[in-house]
Structures are given as C-alpha cells and as structure tokens.
Amino acid sequence: MTTPAIRGAALPAEIAGILDNWNIDERNVKFRAYALLPATEQGIHYAIDHVLAEKERPDLRFAVYMIVKELAMNAVKANLKLTYFSEINVGLEDGEQYRWAIKRFHDLLDEDWAFMYAVKSRERSMFVEICFICDSDQLTIRVVNNRPISDFELARFRKKLSIALAADDMQEYALSGGDPEEGAGMGLMLIVNILRSLDLPLDALQIGADGSRATVVQFQIPLLKKGEKQNVA
Amino acid sequence: MSLKSKLNLNELPSDFPDIPILRAAGNLDIYSAQELRKTLDRRTADLNVKNVIIDVADLEYIDSSGIGVIFSNGIKLKKRGGSVVLIKPQDMVHQALEITRALSQVTLHETLNDAIAAFNPA
C-alpha cells in the first residue's frame, strides 16, 4: 500500500495500513471505516489536525472530534447491528424480537466483537465514509453510510433529533422521552449541546439520503469567528 | 495493539456501606459503558444507596455512552436525594462534560476525602 504524502510528511503507517481508501489533499480528507477502533480514532484526529492546521481555530478541535466520533460511531454501529441482525434473522421492525436482539447487541458490543463484525461488514461491502471538506470560511463534516436509511430508521432518527432540539438540557431530554442510555439518542443530545456551547445554529446538523444509495449525516461549522470577515482577494 | 475493552473498573473499600466508591480508569465509551452500567445497577439496587462516588482521576476519555450511564444514575439518585459524585476528572473528561453541558448534572470534588466529608459534615 502506498503511503500518501501530506505537505511532504508521510501519513503514519499504522493509520495508512489499517484504514481504507484514504483520500487527502490540502483542504480535504476522506476515508472509510467499518467500526470505531483505535486506528479509526487516530484517523479522525489526524484528519482534524490536517484540515484545521492553518485555520487558527484550536478552540474547535475538541468539539469537532466529539461530534465526528458520535456521528461515525452511530453510522458504523448501524452497520454492525445490521450485519449481526442478518446473522440471527431479526428484522429492524420485528418488535419484541428487535428489542431482545438490540439488548443482546449491546451486551456483545466490545472492541473485540466490533473488530470481528467490522471484518464481516467489510466483506459485505458495508462501510462508512468520513469526509472533512474545508474551505476558507467553513468546515463541512459528512458521514456517509453506503446503505440507504429505511423510512423506519429515518423516522426514529428525526424523532430523537426533535426531542433533543426541544430539550433545554439533558434532564429535560430524559424526562421528554429521550433515553439517556440509548446510544444514538444520547449522542444527538450531546451534539445539540455542543452546537449550543459553540453558539452555532442548530440546523448545522442535517440528515438526508443520496438517492437510494446512501445515508448522509452532515454538519457545518463556520471557521470565521464572530465579527471576522472573510478575506476576499 | 490490544482490542480488549480499555476500561479498568474497580470498587474501592468504603467505610460507609451505603456510599459505594468506584474507580474508573482508561476509556469510558460505547464498548465499556455497559460494564459501568451493570456495576452501578447492582450497587444502587439497594434503595438506601443515595450517593455513589466515582474516582475518575485516571479516566482518559468519555463519550455519550459513558455520559449517559453516569447521567441516568444521577437522575435515579437525585430522586432519592443523592447524586453521582465524580472525583477529579482530567482535562479531557472535564472538557467533554463541560462542552456537552453535562457538568451541571454531576457533583465534582477534588479528592475522595472532600467527597466523603461533604456527605458527613462534622
């Protein structure tokens, strides 16, 4: 595998050797993930450092990392879950069986298990592409699952997001029907709170479909500080 | 590279049977949050337990799953008149709790002795 060069420096071999389809230029990075493993996290850190290198916004680094990690985990978890459910013949709309299977899934989910099912997801060509797209005044993060979201899943996601957006804090979220222990719901609540902490518009987070081919979750962060104007040549 | 769960969770001896003291080190994330949840479920099954102390001085990372477990136990204990108390979170954990606005939902103390003293004022 050829190690891509970034500004004259080689991508660390331990990252390049594990993650698929690195694609990197001066402003943008994208790569594929099958589970959230230590190498994936290294890749996320590396990509954030790269795209924010010349932006003088170190204050955004941790927030972007938290948000990307939540979105990436949510996406790869959906694929791991689907791979597992397919093995045990449980559908996403199977009611009681689904509830049993999701509990079993959470009981099984550790790094060893995630690695094993990441390999299976890869064999089934199910992947998540994490894209960092940087221009002069905005960073766009796009997490693309190459599997279309079902109407059932989209409705669940939107319900969780609307509960998170309506809640002023985590306690209100829990009391309004949000499940503080259910991964994606809690992740969305935390992302909403991060956006609030950064004083960013809450519609910065969007979910949609790329035709019938993929599910896209995206958020955009302005890179200019308040009152700062874009330098137009 | 180890692929084992990176959370190291222990229960420490406590002079107060109704105040369990846990120590969590490493990463508290989606892969390890269940371990903490099960331990807290077991230790708070006794309704006399109103407070739980978790020493997180050696916890390096927490994500939404970990925050969710701590937070849901915080709600449970608050109903009993108590709380989840965290001891000396590192900068990264503190930052994660702060930026996600979860900090207001837990009680923080610098040392274990400070936490115990707060429960048993002289």
mmCIF file of C-alpha atoms in Angstrom:
data_model
loop_
_atom_site.group_PDB
_atom_site.id
_atom_site.type_symbol
_atom_site.label_atom_id
_atom_site.label_comp_id
_atom_site.label_asym_id
_atom_site.label_seq_id
_atom_site.Cartn_x
_atom_site.Cartn_y
_atom_site.Cartn_z
ATOM 1 C CA MET A 1 0.000 0.000 0.000
ATOM 2 C CA THR A 2 1.374 3.380 -0.941
ATOM 3 C CA THR A 3 1.545 5.821 1.893
ATOM 4 C CA PRO A 4 0.061 9.140 0.770
ATOM 5 C CA ALA A 5 2.072 12.261 1.444
ATOM 6 C CA ILE A 6 0.685 15.312 3.198
ATOM 7 C CA ARG A 7 2.656 18.531 2.904
ATOM 8 C CA GLY A 8 5.791 16.468 2.443
ATOM 9 C CA ALA A 9 5.135 14.299 5.504
ATOM 10 C CA ALA A 10 4.106 10.669 5.179
ATOM 11 C CA LEU A 11 0.852 9.513 6.693
ATOM 12 C CA PRO A 12 1.762 7.355 9.691
ATOM 13 C CA ALA A 13 1.986 3.733 8.551
ATOM 14 C CA GLU A 14 -0.160 2.455 11.411
ATOM 15 C CA ILE A 15 -3.030 4.575 10.122
ATOM 16 C CA ALA A 16 -2.434 4.100 6.419
ATOM 17 C CA GLY A 17 -2.160 0.351 6.845
ATOM 18 C CA ILE A 18 -5.466 -0.114 8.632
ATOM 19 C CA LEU A 19 -7.900 2.419 7.206
ATOM 20 C CA ASP A 20 -9.284 2.031 3.702
ATOM 21 C CA ASN A 21 -9.415 4.497 0.869
ATOM 22 C CA TRP A 22 -7.530 7.439 2.316
ATOM 23 C CA ASN A 23 -8.044 10.366 0.049
ATOM 24 C CA ILE A 24 -6.329 13.543 1.059
ATOM 25 C CA ASP A 25 -5.345 16.868 -0.390
ATOM 26 C CA GLU A 26 -4.523 20.278 1.015
ATOM 27 C CA ARG A 27 -8.035 21.017 2.242
ATOM 28 C CA ASN A 28 -9.984 17.775 2.323
ATOM 29 C CA VAL A 29 -9.704 14.329 3.850
ATOM 30 C CA LYS A 30 -11.888 11.288 3.494
ATOM 31 C CA PHE A 31 -11.530 7.673 4.491
ATOM 32 C CA ARG A 32 -13.617 4.592 5.151
ATOM 33 C CA ALA A 33 -14.406 2.995 8.479
ATOM 34 C CA TYR A 34 -16.084 -0.312 9.332
ATOM 35 C CA ALA A 35 -16.021 0.078 13.131
ATOM 36 C CA LEU A 36 -14.724 2.675 15.536
ATOM 37 C CA LEU A 37 -11.380 1.188 16.514
ATOM 38 C CA PRO A 38 -8.224 2.877 17.833
ATOM 39 C CA ALA A 39 -6.895 3.287 14.283
ATOM 40 C CA THR A 40 -10.154 4.959 13.225
ATOM 41 C CA GLU A 41 -9.821 7.401 16.096
ATOM 42 C CA GLN A 42 -6.231 8.099 15.080
ATOM 43 C CA GLY A 43 -7.505 8.761 11.571
ATOM 44 C CA ILE A 44 -10.118 11.213 12.875
ATOM 45 C CA HIS A 45 -7.519 13.059 14.981
ATOM 46 C CA TYR A 46 -5.132 13.171 12.036
ATOM 47 C CA ALA A 47 -7.812 14.494 9.662
ATOM 48 C CA ILE A 48 -8.915 17.220 12.104
ATOM 49 C CA ASP A 49 -5.317 18.332 12.637
ATOM 50 C CA HIS A 50 -4.843 18.431 8.867
ATOM 51 C CA VAL A 51 -7.937 20.434 7.930
ATOM 52 C CA LEU A 52 -7.653 22.841 10.855
ATOM 53 C CA ALA A 53 -3.873 23.236 10.569
ATOM 54 C CA GLU A 54 -3.935 26.731 9.160
ATOM 55 C CA LYS A 55 -7.296 27.919 10.447
ATOM 56 C CA GLU A 56 -6.269 29.343 13.820
ATOM 57 C CA ARG A 57 -9.296 27.753 15.477
ATOM 58 C CA PRO A 58 -7.778 25.408 18.071
ATOM 59 C CA ASP A 59 -10.923 26.015 20.126
ATOM 60 C CA LEU A 60 -12.897 23.906 17.651
ATOM 61 C CA ARG A 61 -10.633 20.877 17.671
ATOM 62 C CA PHE A 62 -12.121 19.009 20.619
ATOM 63 C CA ALA A 63 -15.711 19.867 19.716
ATOM 64 C CA VAL A 64 -15.235 18.665 16.137
ATOM 65 C CA TYR A 65 -13.633 15.464 17.425
ATOM 66 C CA MET A 66 -16.554 14.785 19.787
ATOM 67 C CA ILE A 67 -19.139 15.386 17.069
ATOM 68 C CA VAL A 68 -17.349 13.345 14.380
ATOM 69 C CA LYS A 69 -16.819 10.484 16.779
ATOM 70 C CA GLU A 70 -20.501 10.435 17.768
ATOM 71 C CA LEU A 71 -21.702 10.540 14.157
ATOM 72 C CA ALA A 72 -19.161 7.961 12.983
ATOM 73 C CA MET A 73 -19.989 5.633 15.863
ATOM 74 C CA ASN A 74 -23.681 5.965 15.151
ATOM 75 C CA ALA A 75 -23.127 5.095 11.488
ATOM 76 C CA VAL A 76 -20.769 2.142 11.955
ATOM 77 C CA LYS A 77 -22.946 0.826 14.763
ATOM 78 C CA ALA A 78 -25.891 0.741 12.361
ATOM 79 C CA ASN A 79 -23.842 -1.435 10.008
ATOM 80 C CA LEU A 80 -22.556 -3.737 12.752
ATOM 81 C CA LYS A 81 -26.122 -4.093 14.024
ATOM 82 C CA LEU A 82 -27.442 -4.891 10.574
ATOM 83 C CA THR A 83 -24.730 -7.479 9.977
ATOM 84 C CA TYR A 84 -25.462 -9.119 13.326
ATOM 85 C CA PHE A 85 -29.253 -8.992 12.893
ATOM 86 C CA SER A 86 -28.916 -10.553 9.476
ATOM 87 C CA GLU A 87 -26.945 -13.441 11.008
ATOM 88 C CA ILE A 88 -29.614 -14.093 13.631
ATOM 89 C CA ASN A 89 -32.506 -13.388 11.246
ATOM 90 C CA VAL A 90 -34.020 -10.427 13.091
ATOM 91 C CA GLY A 91 -35.548 -7.524 11.162
ATOM 92 C CA LEU A 92 -35.428 -3.884 12.267
ATOM 93 C CA GLU A 93 -39.222 -3.841 12.559
ATOM 94 C CA ASP A 94 -39.640 -7.146 14.396
ATOM 95 C CA GLY A 95 -40.996 -5.590 17.619
ATOM 96 C CA GLU A 96 -40.332 -7.859 20.583
ATOM 97 C CA GLN A 97 -37.595 -9.771 18.776
ATOM 98 C CA TYR A 98 -35.917 -6.486 17.850
ATOM 99 C CA ARG A 99 -35.901 -5.366 21.493
ATOM 100 C CA TRP A 100 -34.341 -8.670 22.554
ATOM 101 C CA ALA A 101 -31.772 -8.506 19.756
ATOM 102 C CA ILE A 102 -30.787 -4.893 20.459
ATOM 103 C CA LYS A 103 -30.192 -5.722 24.110
ATOM 104 C CA ARG A 104 -28.087 -8.719 23.084
ATOM 105 C CA PHE A 105 -26.219 -6.500 20.604
ATOM 106 C CA HIS A 106 -25.333 -4.005 23.340
ATOM 107 C CA ASP A 107 -24.252 -6.824 25.657
ATOM 108 C CA LEU A 108 -21.937 -8.238 22.987
ATOM 109 C CA LEU A 109 -20.522 -4.935 21.775
ATOM 110 C CA ASP A 110 -16.905 -4.528 22.824
ATOM 111 C CA GLU A 111 -13.806 -3.830 20.780
ATOM 112 C CA ASP A 112 -13.079 -7.492 20.015
ATOM 113 C CA TRP A 113 -16.636 -8.053 18.841
ATOM 114 C CA ALA A 114 -16.675 -4.785 16.877
ATOM 115 C CA PHE A 115 -13.459 -5.771 15.121
ATOM 116 C CA MET A 116 -14.886 -9.202 14.221
ATOM 117 C CA TYR A 117 -18.092 -7.687 12.832
ATOM 118 C CA ALA A 118 -16.167 -4.895 11.110
ATOM 119 C CA VAL A 119 -14.442 -7.598 9.071
ATOM 120 C CA LYS A 120 -17.845 -9.102 8.247
ATOM 121 C CA SER A 121 -19.258 -5.680 7.306
ATOM 122 C CA ARG A 122 -16.263 -5.126 5.060
ATOM 123 C CA GLU A 123 -16.861 -8.475 3.357
ATOM 124 C CA ARG A 124 -20.439 -7.327 2.737
ATOM 125 C CA SER A 125 -19.142 -4.001 1.343
ATOM 126 C CA MET A 126 -20.902 -2.034 4.077
ATOM 127 C CA PHE A 127 -18.810 0.951 5.023
ATOM 128 C CA VAL A 128 -18.931 4.456 6.407
ATOM 129 C CA GLU A 129 -17.061 7.237 4.679
ATOM 130 C CA ILE A 130 -15.919 10.090 6.891
ATOM 131 C CA CYS A 131 -15.305 13.268 4.892
ATOM 132 C CA PHE A 132 -13.777 16.557 6.019
ATOM 133 C CA ILE A 133 -14.317 19.326 3.487
ATOM 134 C CA CYS A 134 -12.675 22.609 4.316
ATOM 135 C CA ASP A 135 -12.973 25.919 2.535
ATOM 136 C CA SER A 136 -11.858 29.353 3.582
ATOM 137 C CA ASP A 137 -14.697 30.036 5.965
ATOM 138 C CA GLN A 138 -16.427 26.746 6.675
ATOM 139 C CA LEU A 139 -15.686 23.156 7.669
ATOM 140 C CA THR A 140 -18.159 20.553 6.471
ATOM 141 C CA ILE A 141 -18.112 17.105 8.023
ATOM 142 C CA ARG A 142 -20.002 14.445 6.133
ATOM 143 C CA VAL A 143 -20.528 10.925 7.437
ATOM 144 C CA VAL A 144 -21.832 8.761 4.632
ATOM 145 C CA ASN A 145 -23.191 5.278 5.138
ATOM 146 C CA ASN A 146 -23.274 3.443 1.808
ATOM 147 C CA ARG A 147 -26.622 1.965 2.742
ATOM 148 C CA PRO A 148 -29.877 3.848 2.329
ATOM 149 C CA ILE A 149 -31.714 4.558 5.543
ATOM 150 C CA SER A 150 -35.158 2.957 5.828
ATOM 151 C CA ASP A 151 -38.225 5.095 6.463
ATOM 152 C CA PHE A 152 -38.475 3.407 9.870
ATOM 153 C CA GLU A 153 -34.890 4.337 10.832
ATOM 154 C CA LEU A 154 -35.230 7.866 9.440
ATOM 155 C CA ALA A 155 -38.395 8.421 11.464
ATOM 156 C CA ARG A 156 -36.619 7.192 14.622
ATOM 157 C CA PHE A 157 -33.622 9.445 13.962
ATOM 158 C CA ARG A 158 -35.795 12.504 13.340
ATOM 159 C CA LYS A 159 -37.856 11.816 16.458
ATOM 160 C CA LYS A 160 -34.702 11.596 18.579
ATOM 161 C CA LEU A 161 -33.339 14.771 16.989
ATOM 162 C CA SER A 162 -36.570 16.675 17.561
ATOM 163 C CA ILE A 163 -36.646 15.598 21.224
ATOM 164 C CA ALA A 164 -33.012 16.696 21.590
ATOM 165 C CA LEU A 165 -33.658 20.043 19.884
ATOM 166 C CA ALA A 166 -36.696 20.740 22.048
ATOM 167 C CA ALA A 167 -34.958 19.943 25.332
ATOM 168 C CA ASP A 168 -33.064 22.728 27.078
ATOM 169 C CA ASP A 169 -30.821 20.333 28.938
ATOM 170 C CA MET A 170 -30.114 16.657 29.433
ATOM 171 C CA GLN A 171 -32.523 16.304 32.321
ATOM 172 C CA GLU A 172 -35.362 17.715 30.261
ATOM 173 C CA TYR A 173 -34.285 15.423 27.400
ATOM 174 C CA ALA A 174 -34.531 12.373 29.650
ATOM 175 C CA LEU A 175 -37.890 13.495 31.009
ATOM 176 C CA SER A 176 -39.267 14.167 27.494
ATOM 177 C CA GLY A 177 -38.872 10.578 26.445
ATOM 178 C CA GLY A 178 -35.260 10.609 25.326
ATOM 179 C CA ASP A 179 -33.396 7.587 26.572
ATOM 180 C CA PRO A 180 -30.148 8.711 28.208
ATOM 181 C CA GLU A 181 -28.676 5.234 27.814
ATOM 182 C CA GLU A 182 -29.665 4.642 24.219
ATOM 183 C CA GLY A 183 -26.594 5.387 22.140
ATOM 184 C CA ALA A 184 -27.793 7.434 19.172
ATOM 185 C CA GLY A 185 -30.350 9.448 21.101
ATOM 186 C CA MET A 186 -27.880 10.471 23.766
ATOM 187 C CA GLY A 187 -25.247 11.194 21.115
ATOM 188 C CA LEU A 188 -27.642 13.532 19.330
ATOM 189 C CA MET A 189 -28.478 15.323 22.581
ATOM 190 C CA LEU A 190 -24.776 15.813 23.243
ATOM 191 C CA ILE A 191 -24.153 17.080 19.697
ATOM 192 C CA VAL A 192 -27.010 19.565 20.080
ATOM 193 C CA ASN A 193 -25.473 20.721 23.370
ATOM 194 C CA ILE A 194 -22.034 21.077 21.746
ATOM 195 C CA LEU A 195 -23.560 23.234 18.991
ATOM 196 C CA ARG A 196 -25.224 25.338 21.706
ATOM 197 C CA SER A 197 -21.929 25.642 23.588
ATOM 198 C CA LEU A 198 -20.252 26.881 20.386
ATOM 199 C CA ASP A 199 -23.161 29.247 19.714
ATOM 200 C CA LEU A 200 -23.783 27.559 16.350
ATOM 201 C CA PRO A 201 -27.138 27.257 14.607
ATOM 202 C CA LEU A 202 -28.890 24.005 15.475
ATOM 203 C CA ASP A 203 -29.720 23.329 11.828
ATOM 204 C CA ALA A 204 -25.972 22.848 11.262
ATOM 205 C CA LEU A 205 -26.737 19.141 11.716
ATOM 206 C CA GLN A 206 -28.640 17.539 8.849
ATOM 207 C CA ILE A 207 -29.559 14.047 7.731
ATOM 208 C CA GLY A 208 -30.543 13.037 4.234
ATOM 209 C CA ALA A 209 -30.300 10.428 1.535
ATOM 210 C CA ASP A 210 -28.076 10.353 -1.508
ATOM 211 C CA GLY A 211 -30.727 8.930 -3.785
ATOM 212 C CA SER A 212 -31.343 5.311 -2.888
ATOM 213 C CA ARG A 213 -27.644 4.614 -2.467
ATOM 214 C CA ALA A 214 -26.521 6.135 0.800
ATOM 215 C CA THR A 215 -27.393 7.910 4.033
ATOM 216 C CA VAL A 216 -25.669 11.209 4.667
ATOM 217 C CA VAL A 217 -25.348 12.978 8.012
ATOM 218 C CA GLN A 218 -23.628 16.321 7.743
ATOM 219 C CA PHE A 219 -22.749 19.266 9.886
ATOM 220 C CA GLN A 220 -21.123 22.562 9.044
ATOM 221 C CA ILE A 221 -19.053 24.750 11.292
ATOM 222 C CA PRO A 222 -18.169 28.324 10.355
ATOM 223 C CA LEU A 223 -14.418 28.851 10.707
ATOM 224 C CA LEU A 224 -14.590 32.598 10.991
ATOM 225 C CA LYS A 225 -15.001 33.943 14.486
ATOM 226 C CA LYS A 226 -17.936 36.255 15.153
ATOM 227 C CA GLY A 227 -17.277 39.658 13.634
ATOM 228 C CA GLU A 228 -14.432 38.324 11.480
ATOM 229 C CA LYS A 229 -14.874 38.900 7.753
ATOM 230 C CA GLN A 230 -13.797 36.563 5.001
ATOM 231 C CA ASN A 231 -10.644 37.742 3.249
ATOM 232 C CA VAL A 232 -11.717 38.135 -0.363
ATOM 233 C CA ALA A 233 -8.867 38.569 -2.816
ATOM 234 C CA MET B 1 -2.493 -3.333 19.701
ATOM 235 C CA SER B 2 -4.924 -4.662 22.285
ATOM 236 C CA LEU B 3 -8.548 -4.815 21.261
ATOM 237 C CA LYS B 4 -9.764 -5.504 24.785
ATOM 238 C CA SER B 5 -12.129 -3.085 26.481
ATOM 239 C CA LYS B 6 -9.993 -0.275 27.780
ATOM 240 C CA LEU B 7 -11.980 0.489 30.921
ATOM 241 C CA ASN B 8 -10.433 -0.544 34.211
ATOM 242 C CA LEU B 9 -13.233 -0.502 36.781
ATOM 243 C CA ASN B 10 -12.740 -1.375 40.458
ATOM 244 C CA GLU B 11 -14.721 -0.961 43.623
ATOM 245 C CA LEU B 12 -12.712 0.534 46.478
ATOM 246 C CA PRO B 13 -13.252 -0.232 50.161
ATOM 247 C CA SER B 14 -15.698 2.193 51.742
ATOM 248 C CA ASP B 15 -16.264 2.954 55.423
ATOM 249 C CA PHE B 16 -19.869 3.737 54.519
ATOM 250 C CA PRO B 17 -21.832 0.733 53.245
ATOM 251 C CA ASP B 18 -24.433 2.985 51.621
ATOM 252 C CA ILE B 19 -21.828 5.008 49.688
ATOM 253 C CA PRO B 20 -20.131 2.771 47.109
ATOM 254 C CA ILE B 21 -16.804 4.076 45.830
ATOM 255 C CA LEU B 22 -15.695 3.090 42.329
ATOM 256 C CA ARG B 23 -12.532 3.852 40.432
ATOM 257 C CA ALA B 24 -12.786 4.099 36.642
ATOM 258 C CA ALA B 25 -9.611 4.357 34.570
ATOM 259 C CA GLY B 26 -8.972 4.261 30.825
ATOM 260 C CA ASN B 27 -11.759 4.879 28.327
ATOM 261 C CA LEU B 28 -15.444 5.004 29.161
ATOM 262 C CA ASP B 29 -17.077 4.665 25.768
ATOM 263 C CA ILE B 30 -19.602 2.625 23.861
ATOM 264 C CA TYR B 31 -17.514 -0.521 24.274
ATOM 265 C CA SER B 32 -17.175 -0.243 28.034
ATOM 266 C CA ALA B 33 -20.175 1.757 29.264
ATOM 267 C CA GLN B 34 -22.213 -1.419 29.791
ATOM 268 C CA GLU B 35 -19.691 -2.591 32.377
ATOM 269 C CA LEU B 36 -20.164 0.578 34.410
ATOM 270 C CA ARG B 37 -23.939 0.458 33.931
ATOM 271 C CA LYS B 38 -24.149 -3.113 35.260
ATOM 272 C CA THR B 39 -21.935 -2.276 38.244
ATOM 273 C CA LEU B 40 -24.000 0.810 39.084
ATOM 274 C CA ASP B 41 -27.282 -1.088 38.641
ATOM 275 C CA ARG B 42 -26.023 -3.720 41.077
ATOM 276 C CA ARG B 43 -24.680 -1.236 43.633
ATOM 277 C CA THR B 44 -27.743 1.020 43.553
ATOM 278 C CA ALA B 45 -30.291 -1.826 43.714
ATOM 279 C CA ASP B 46 -30.375 -1.205 47.487
ATOM 280 C CA LEU B 47 -32.665 1.814 47.899
ATOM 281 C CA ASN B 48 -30.600 3.001 50.874
ATOM 282 C CA VAL B 49 -27.821 3.874 48.464
ATOM 283 C CA LYS B 50 -28.318 7.555 47.687
ATOM 284 C CA ASN B 51 -24.827 8.521 46.597
ATOM 285 C CA VAL B 52 -22.131 6.902 44.501
ATOM 286 C CA ILE B 53 -18.590 8.199 44.297
ATOM 287 C CA ILE B 54 -16.597 7.511 41.137
ATOM 288 C CA ASP B 55 -12.907 8.353 41.150
ATOM 289 C CA VAL B 56 -12.264 9.339 37.527
ATOM 290 C CA ALA B 57 -8.778 10.826 38.017
ATOM 291 C CA ASP B 58 -7.341 8.188 35.665
ATOM 292 C CA LEU B 59 -10.220 8.225 33.189
ATOM 293 C CA GLU B 60 -8.804 9.382 29.871
ATOM 294 C CA TYR B 61 -11.883 9.641 27.679
ATOM 295 C CA ILE B 62 -15.659 9.616 27.994
ATOM 296 C CA ASP B 63 -18.220 9.605 25.178
ATOM 297 C CA SER B 64 -22.001 9.885 25.048
ATOM 298 C CA SER B 65 -22.487 6.278 26.189
ATOM 299 C CA GLY B 66 -20.403 6.877 29.317
ATOM 300 C CA ILE B 67 -22.017 10.242 29.979
ATOM 301 C CA GLY B 68 -25.430 8.581 29.510
ATOM 302 C CA VAL B 69 -24.729 5.933 32.155
ATOM 303 C CA ILE B 70 -23.473 8.487 34.685
ATOM 304 C CA PHE B 71 -26.293 10.859 33.895
ATOM 305 C CA SER B 72 -29.105 8.272 34.149
ATOM 306 C CA ASN B 73 -27.745 7.113 37.503
ATOM 307 C CA GLY B 74 -27.546 10.766 38.547
ATOM 308 C CA ILE B 75 -31.276 11.137 37.832
ATOM 309 C CA LYS B 76 -32.035 7.940 39.752
ATOM 310 C CA LEU B 77 -30.025 9.007 42.798
ATOM 311 C CA LYS B 78 -31.360 12.556 42.706
ATOM 312 C CA LYS B 79 -34.850 11.112 43.208
ATOM 313 C CA ARG B 80 -33.506 9.519 46.387
ATOM 314 C CA GLY B 81 -31.997 12.817 47.495
ATOM 315 C CA GLY B 82 -28.436 11.955 46.479
ATOM 316 C CA SER B 83 -26.115 12.230 43.487
ATOM 317 C CA VAL B 84 -23.267 10.766 41.462
ATOM 318 C CA VAL B 85 -20.032 12.328 42.621
ATOM 319 C CA LEU B 86 -17.003 12.419 40.352
ATOM 320 C CA ILE B 87 -13.525 12.821 41.765
ATOM 321 C CA LYS B 88 -11.016 14.938 39.870
ATOM 322 C CA PRO B 89 -11.783 14.438 36.172
ATOM 323 C CA GLN B 90 -8.824 15.002 33.850
ATOM 324 C CA ASP B 91 -8.946 17.947 31.464
ATOM 325 C CA MET B 92 -10.290 15.919 28.540
ATOM 326 C CA VAL B 93 -13.085 14.349 30.585
ATOM 327 C CA HIS B 94 -13.883 17.687 32.223
ATOM 328 C CA GLN B 95 -13.955 19.323 28.780
ATOM 329 C CA ALA B 96 -16.281 16.590 27.431
ATOM 330 C CA LEU B 97 -18.676 17.056 30.358
ATOM 331 C CA GLU B 98 -18.490 20.835 30.010
ATOM 332 C CA ILE B 99 -18.957 21.165 26.246
ATOM 333 C CA THR B 100 -21.869 18.737 26.305
ATOM 334 C CA ARG B 101 -23.375 20.646 29.240
ATOM 335 C CA ALA B 102 -23.376 17.523 31.374
ATOM 336 C CA LEU B 103 -21.205 19.084 34.047
ATOM 337 C CA SER B 104 -24.178 20.640 35.761
ATOM 338 C CA GLN B 105 -25.704 17.200 36.272
ATOM 339 C CA VAL B 106 -22.938 15.780 38.463
ATOM 340 C CA THR B 107 -21.158 16.792 41.640
ATOM 341 C CA LEU B 108 -17.396 17.263 41.420
ATOM 342 C CA HIS B 109 -14.829 17.039 44.201
ATOM 343 C CA GLU B 110 -11.063 17.357 44.140
ATOM 344 C CA THR B 111 -10.368 14.421 46.448
ATOM 345 C CA LEU B 112 -12.106 11.379 47.844
ATOM 346 C CA ASN B 113 -11.774 12.834 51.336
ATOM 347 C CA ASP B 114 -13.516 16.034 50.206
ATOM 348 C CA ALA B 115 -16.411 13.969 48.807
ATOM 349 C CA ILE B 116 -16.774 11.889 51.941
ATOM 350 C CA ALA B 117 -16.548 14.997 54.135
ATOM 351 C CA ALA B 118 -19.352 16.568 52.082
ATOM 352 C CA PHE B 119 -21.618 13.612 52.888
ATOM 353 C CA ASN B 120 -20.679 13.619 56.575
ATOM 354 C CA PRO B 121 -20.223 17.205 57.694
ATOM 355 C CA ALA B 122 -18.541 17.399 61.112
#
